[in-house]
């Protein structure tokens, strides 16, 4: 039976630039102090119970706060997830989560929390122009392309590397669908020093979708800015701009991946109707050290927050996280 760890919070007035601080007193271990200005809110998550041998002994508290990244004319909205039992000064391996097309960072919440529970930092953010609900500013949906999203991700990487509590030499990228394509392309830049790469059903098929829709001429184009040769027929749940499709037209994904020197983990559903698993099978052959984990029965998206446009057609379920999350944590424990 799950139970909530008993944690007492005490607010202290600090006569300094720190203003107020919050002190977290875990059930065991030393108290931890955080600046109130850095904390959006605190969530108390259930920890494992000693009475239940089947329940893992997970940390009971995860600190979550808004963390914005500014530069290059844009402002990136995101949230940092950190295990509350660790000292703020302790540099932890950090995972940057990049969401799928037409979604926001909220779609990655369950993964960010699980990663923080496992003892790592996690940062989930909104791409600029990804959708009308994006909380990041400085770019519209008409201007967004995979390459502008790469710029956003690089800005996030630069910002996090300067943060206290982040191990700048142990940063892992985790991206889903379009976010997976963007993460894979970004990780190829050796100067960024990325240490790990996890991809959920990466959208390596986007150039093929653009080419397919181009065959329909004006019908496939749907008026340029409405679809740009892709639109909702691409199955990603939004109409891409002409700029987006022009950027991907004729682009060879596989010629631009494969030099990443560290371990790559790709998780892909066997019943994915939007990005066939064959695209990930081809990608695994490009990397010097990569593993493809097939999630049997899964469609495009492993939970309800990340399902593709076709939902649960062809046997795809709404929740494979009980399979996916342990694989992610195992990778992080082994390779970061």
Coordinates of C-alpha atoms in Angstrom, one line a residue:
X1 CA 0.0 0.0 0.0
X2 CA 1.4 3.4 -1.0
X3 CA 1.8 6.1 1.6
X4 CA 3.0 9.6 1.6
X5 CA 6.3 10.3 3.3
X6 CA 5.9 12.7 6.2
X7 CA 7.8 15.9 5.3
X8 CA 7.6 19.2 7.1
X9 CA 8.2 22.5 5.3
X10 CA 9.5 25.5 7.1
X11 CA 9.6 29.0 5.5
X12 CA 12.6 31.1 6.7
X13 CA 13.1 34.8 6.2
X14 CA 16.7 35.3 5.0
X15 CA 18.2 38.8 5.3
X16 CA 19.9 38.7 2.0
X17 CA 19.2 38.8 -1.8
X18 CA 17.8 35.3 -1.4
X19 CA 14.7 36.8 0.3
X20 CA 12.7 33.8 1.4
X21 CA 13.8 30.2 1.3
X22 CA 12.1 26.9 1.7
X23 CA 13.7 24.1 3.8
X24 CA 12.7 20.5 3.0
X25 CA 13.0 18.1 5.9
X26 CA 12.9 14.5 4.4
X27 CA 11.9 11.6 6.5
X28 CA 15.6 10.6 6.6
X29 CA 18.7 12.6 5.7
X30 CA 19.7 16.2 6.0
X31 CA 17.4 19.1 5.3
X32 CA 17.7 20.9 1.9
X33 CA 17.3 24.7 1.3
X34 CA 16.0 26.2 -1.9
X35 CA 15.4 29.9 -2.9
X36 CA 11.7 30.5 -3.1
X37 CA 12.2 32.6 -6.2
X38 CA 13.5 29.5 -8.0
X39 CA 10.5 27.3 -7.1
X40 CA 7.2 27.2 -9.0
X41 CA 5.5 24.7 -6.7
X42 CA 6.3 21.6 -4.8
X43 CA 4.6 18.3 -5.4
X44 CA 4.6 15.4 -2.9
X45 CA 4.8 12.1 -4.8
X46 CA 4.1 8.8 -3.1
X47 CA 7.2 6.9 -2.1
X48 CA 7.7 3.1 -1.8
X49 CA 6.4 1.4 1.3
X50 CA 8.5 -0.9 3.3
X51 CA 5.4 -3.0 4.0
X52 CA 5.0 -3.8 0.3
X53 CA 7.9 -5.7 -1.2
X54 CA 6.6 -5.2 -4.7
X55 CA 6.7 -1.4 -4.3
X56 CA 10.1 0.2 -5.1
X57 CA 11.6 2.5 -2.5
X58 CA 11.3 5.7 -4.6
X59 CA 12.1 9.2 -3.4
X60 CA 9.0 10.8 -2.0
X61 CA 9.5 14.4 -3.1
X62 CA 10.2 16.1 -6.4
X63 CA 10.8 19.8 -6.7
X64 CA 9.4 21.5 -9.8
X65 CA 10.0 25.1 -10.8
X66 CA 9.7 27.3 -13.9
X67 CA 13.0 27.9 -15.6
X68 CA 13.1 30.2 -18.7
X69 CA 15.9 30.4 -21.2
X70 CA 16.5 33.7 -23.1
X71 CA 18.5 34.4 -26.2
X72 CA 18.5 34.7 -30.0
X73 CA 15.3 36.8 -29.9
X74 CA 13.3 34.0 -28.2
X75 CA 12.2 33.1 -24.7
X76 CA 11.9 29.4 -23.9
X77 CA 9.4 28.3 -21.3
X78 CA 10.2 25.2 -19.4
X79 CA 10.1 23.4 -16.0
X80 CA 13.0 21.9 -14.1
X81 CA 12.3 18.7 -12.1
X82 CA 14.8 17.8 -9.4
X83 CA 14.8 15.2 -6.6
X84 CA 14.2 17.1 -3.4
X85 CA 16.3 14.9 -1.2
X86 CA 19.5 16.1 -3.1
X87 CA 21.4 19.2 -2.1
X88 CA 20.8 22.1 -4.6
X89 CA 24.6 22.3 -5.0
X90 CA 25.0 18.7 -6.0
X91 CA 25.6 18.5 -9.8
X92 CA 23.3 15.8 -11.2
X93 CA 23.1 14.2 -14.6
X94 CA 20.3 16.0 -16.5
X95 CA 17.8 14.9 -19.2
X96 CA 16.3 17.5 -21.6
X97 CA 12.9 16.4 -22.9
X98 CA 11.7 17.6 -26.3
X99 CA 8.0 17.1 -27.1
X100 CA 6.2 15.9 -30.2
X101 CA 4.7 18.2 -32.9
X102 CA 1.6 20.3 -32.0
X103 CA 2.2 19.5 -28.3
X104 CA 3.8 21.3 -25.3
X105 CA 6.2 20.3 -22.5
X106 CA 3.1 19.1 -20.5
X107 CA 3.1 16.0 -22.7
X108 CA 6.4 15.0 -21.1
X109 CA 5.4 15.6 -17.5
X110 CA 5.1 11.9 -16.6
X111 CA 8.6 11.2 -17.9
X112 CA 10.2 14.2 -16.3
X113 CA 8.7 13.3 -12.9
X114 CA 9.9 9.6 -13.2
X115 CA 13.4 10.7 -14.2
X116 CA 13.5 13.1 -11.1
X117 CA 12.2 10.3 -8.9
X118 CA 15.1 8.2 -10.1
X119 CA 17.7 10.7 -8.9
X120 CA 18.3 12.8 -12.1
X121 CA 17.4 16.3 -13.1
X122 CA 14.9 16.7 -15.9
X123 CA 13.9 19.8 -18.0
X124 CA 10.9 19.8 -20.3
X125 CA 10.2 22.9 -22.4
X126 CA 7.9 24.3 -25.1
X127 CA 9.4 24.7 -28.6
X128 CA 8.8 28.2 -30.1
X129 CA 6.0 28.1 -32.6
X130 CA 5.3 24.4 -32.1
X131 CA 1.6 25.2 -31.6
X132 CA -0.7 28.0 -30.5
X133 CA -0.6 26.8 -26.9
X134 CA 3.2 27.1 -26.7
X135 CA 4.3 29.3 -23.8
X136 CA 7.7 30.1 -25.5
X137 CA 7.8 33.3 -27.4
X138 CA 9.7 34.9 -30.3
X139 CA 8.6 32.7 -33.2
X140 CA 5.2 31.8 -34.8
X141 CA 3.9 28.5 -36.1
X142 CA 4.5 29.8 -39.7
X143 CA 8.2 30.3 -38.9
X144 CA 8.9 27.0 -37.0
X145 CA 10.9 24.3 -38.7
X146 CA 13.0 21.4 -37.3
X147 CA 16.0 23.6 -37.6
X148 CA 14.5 26.5 -35.6
X149 CA 13.6 23.8 -33.0
X150 CA 17.3 22.7 -33.1
X151 CA 18.2 26.3 -32.3
X152 CA 15.8 26.3 -29.3
X153 CA 17.3 23.0 -28.0
X154 CA 20.8 24.4 -28.3
X155 CA 19.8 27.5 -26.3
X156 CA 18.3 25.2 -23.6
X157 CA 21.5 23.1 -23.5
X158 CA 23.7 26.3 -23.1
X159 CA 21.4 27.6 -20.4
X160 CA 21.3 24.4 -18.3
X161 CA 25.1 23.9 -18.6
X162 CA 25.5 27.1 -16.6
X163 CA 23.1 26.2 -13.9
X164 CA 24.1 25.1 -10.4
X165 CA 23.1 21.6 -9.7
X166 CA 23.5 20.4 -13.3
X167 CA 26.4 18.2 -14.4
X168 CA 27.3 19.9 -17.7
X169 CA 29.2 16.8 -18.8
X170 CA 26.3 14.4 -18.3
X171 CA 23.4 15.8 -20.3
X172 CA 21.1 13.5 -22.1
X173 CA 18.6 14.4 -24.8
X174 CA 15.2 12.6 -24.9
X175 CA 12.8 13.5 -27.7
X176 CA 9.5 12.1 -29.0
X177 CA 8.5 12.1 -32.7
X178 CA 9.5 15.5 -34.1
X179 CA 11.3 16.2 -30.9
X180 CA 13.1 12.9 -31.5
X181 CA 14.2 14.0 -34.9
X182 CA 15.4 17.4 -33.5
X183 CA 17.2 15.7 -30.6
X184 CA 19.0 13.2 -33.0
X185 CA 20.2 16.0 -35.3
X186 CA 21.3 18.2 -32.4
X187 CA 23.2 15.4 -30.7
X188 CA 25.4 15.2 -33.9
X189 CA 27.0 18.5 -32.9
X190 CA 30.0 17.2 -31.0
X191 CA 30.8 20.6 -29.6
X192 CA 27.7 20.4 -27.4
X193 CA 29.1 17.5 -25.5
X194 CA 25.9 15.5 -25.3
X195 CA 26.4 12.3 -23.3
X196 CA 23.2 10.4 -24.0
X197 CA 20.4 10.1 -26.5
X198 CA 17.0 8.5 -26.1
X199 CA 14.4 8.7 -28.9
X200 CA 10.7 7.8 -28.8
X201 CA 9.4 6.9 -32.3
X202 CA 11.6 9.6 -33.9
X203 CA 9.9 11.3 -37.0
X204 CA 12.7 10.4 -39.5
X205 CA 10.0 10.0 -42.1
X206 CA 9.0 13.7 -42.4
X207 CA 10.9 14.2 -45.7
X208 CA 9.2 11.2 -47.2
X209 CA 5.8 12.6 -46.1
X210 CA 6.5 15.9 -47.7
X211 CA 7.6 14.2 -50.9
X212 CA 4.4 12.0 -50.9
X213 CA 2.1 15.0 -50.5
X214 CA 4.0 16.9 -53.2
X215 CA 2.9 14.3 -55.7
X216 CA -0.7 15.6 -55.3
X217 CA 0.3 19.0 -56.5
X218 CA -2.0 21.8 -55.4
X219 CA -4.3 19.3 -53.7
X220 CA -1.4 18.1 -51.5
X221 CA -0.2 21.7 -50.9
X222 CA -3.6 22.8 -49.6
X223 CA -2.8 26.4 -50.3
X224 CA 0.8 26.5 -49.1
X225 CA 0.6 28.0 -45.6
X226 CA -2.2 25.6 -44.7
X227 CA -0.3 22.5 -45.3
X228 CA 2.8 23.2 -47.3
X229 CA 2.6 19.7 -48.7
X230 CA 2.0 17.9 -45.4
X231 CA -0.8 19.3 -43.3
X232 CA -3.0 17.0 -41.2
X233 CA -2.7 14.3 -43.8
X234 CA 0.8 13.8 -42.4
X235 CA -0.8 12.4 -39.3
X236 CA 1.0 14.7 -36.9
X237 CA -2.1 16.5 -35.7
X238 CA -1.3 20.0 -37.2
X239 CA -0.9 21.7 -40.5
X240 CA 2.7 22.5 -41.1
X241 CA 3.8 25.7 -42.7
X242 CA 5.3 26.3 -46.1
X243 CA 8.6 27.1 -44.3
X244 CA 8.5 23.8 -42.4
X245 CA 7.9 21.7 -45.6
X246 CA 10.5 23.7 -47.6
X247 CA 13.1 22.9 -44.9
X248 CA 12.4 19.2 -45.1
X249 CA 11.9 18.9 -48.8
X250 CA 14.6 16.7 -50.2
X251 CA 16.4 16.5 -46.8
X252 CA 18.3 13.3 -46.1
X253 CA 17.9 12.5 -42.4
X254 CA 20.1 9.4 -42.5
X255 CA 23.0 11.3 -44.1
X256 CA 22.9 13.7 -41.1
X257 CA 22.8 11.2 -38.2
X258 CA 25.2 8.4 -37.2
X259 CA 28.3 10.2 -35.8
X260 CA 27.0 10.4 -32.2
X261 CA 29.6 8.5 -30.3
X262 CA 27.6 7.5 -27.2
X263 CA 25.0 4.9 -26.6
X264 CA 21.6 5.6 -28.3
X265 CA 18.3 4.0 -27.2
X266 CA 15.3 4.1 -29.5
X267 CA 11.9 3.0 -28.3
X268 CA 9.3 2.5 -31.0
X269 CA 5.8 1.0 -31.1
X270 CA 5.3 -2.1 -33.3
X271 CA 1.9 -0.7 -34.5
X272 CA 3.0 2.9 -35.2
X273 CA 0.9 4.1 -38.1
X274 CA 2.5 7.6 -38.3
X275 CA 6.2 6.7 -38.2
X276 CA 6.7 3.1 -39.2
X277 CA 9.2 1.2 -37.1
X278 CA 11.3 0.5 -40.2
X279 CA 12.5 4.1 -39.9
X280 CA 14.0 3.4 -36.5
X281 CA 15.4 0.1 -37.7
X282 CA 17.3 1.9 -40.4
X283 CA 18.5 4.5 -37.9
X284 CA 19.9 1.9 -35.5
X285 CA 22.2 0.7 -38.4
X286 CA 23.6 4.2 -38.7
X287 CA 24.9 4.6 -35.1
X288 CA 28.1 2.9 -33.8
X289 CA 26.2 1.9 -30.6
X290 CA 22.4 1.9 -30.7
X291 CA 19.6 -0.3 -29.5
X292 CA 16.0 -0.5 -30.7
X293 CA 13.5 -1.5 -28.1
X294 CA 10.2 -2.5 -29.7
X295 CA 7.1 -1.7 -27.6
X296 CA 4.8 -4.4 -28.8
X297 CA 1.3 -3.2 -29.6
X298 CA 2.0 0.5 -29.2
X299 CA 0.9 3.0 -31.8
X300 CA 2.5 6.5 -32.1
X301 CA 2.7 7.7 -28.5
X302 CA 3.1 5.6 -25.4
X303 CA 0.5 7.4 -23.2
X304 CA -2.7 9.4 -23.6
X305 CA -0.7 12.7 -23.6
X306 CA 1.4 11.7 -26.5
X307 CA -0.9 9.7 -28.8
X308 CA -0.7 10.5 -32.5
X309 CA -3.6 11.7 -34.7
X310 CA -4.8 8.1 -35.2
X311 CA -5.2 7.4 -31.5
X312 CA -5.4 3.7 -30.6
X313 CA -6.1 2.3 -34.1
X314 CA -4.6 -1.1 -34.9
X315 CA -4.4 -2.2 -31.3
X316 CA -2.4 0.7 -30.0
X317 CA -3.1 1.3 -26.3
X318 CA -3.1 4.6 -24.4
X319 CA -0.5 3.6 -21.8
X320 CA 2.7 1.7 -22.2
X321 CA 4.6 3.8 -19.6
X322 CA 5.0 0.8 -17.3
X323 CA 7.2 -0.7 -20.0
X324 CA 8.8 2.5 -21.4
X325 CA 9.8 4.3 -18.1
X326 CA 11.9 1.4 -16.7
X327 CA 13.8 1.2 -20.0
X328 CA 14.6 4.9 -19.8
X329 CA 15.7 4.7 -16.2
X330 CA 17.9 1.6 -16.9
X331 CA 19.6 3.5 -19.7
X332 CA 20.2 6.6 -17.5
X333 CA 21.6 4.5 -14.7
X334 CA 23.9 2.6 -17.0
X335 CA 25.1 5.3 -19.4
X336 CA 25.0 8.6 -17.5

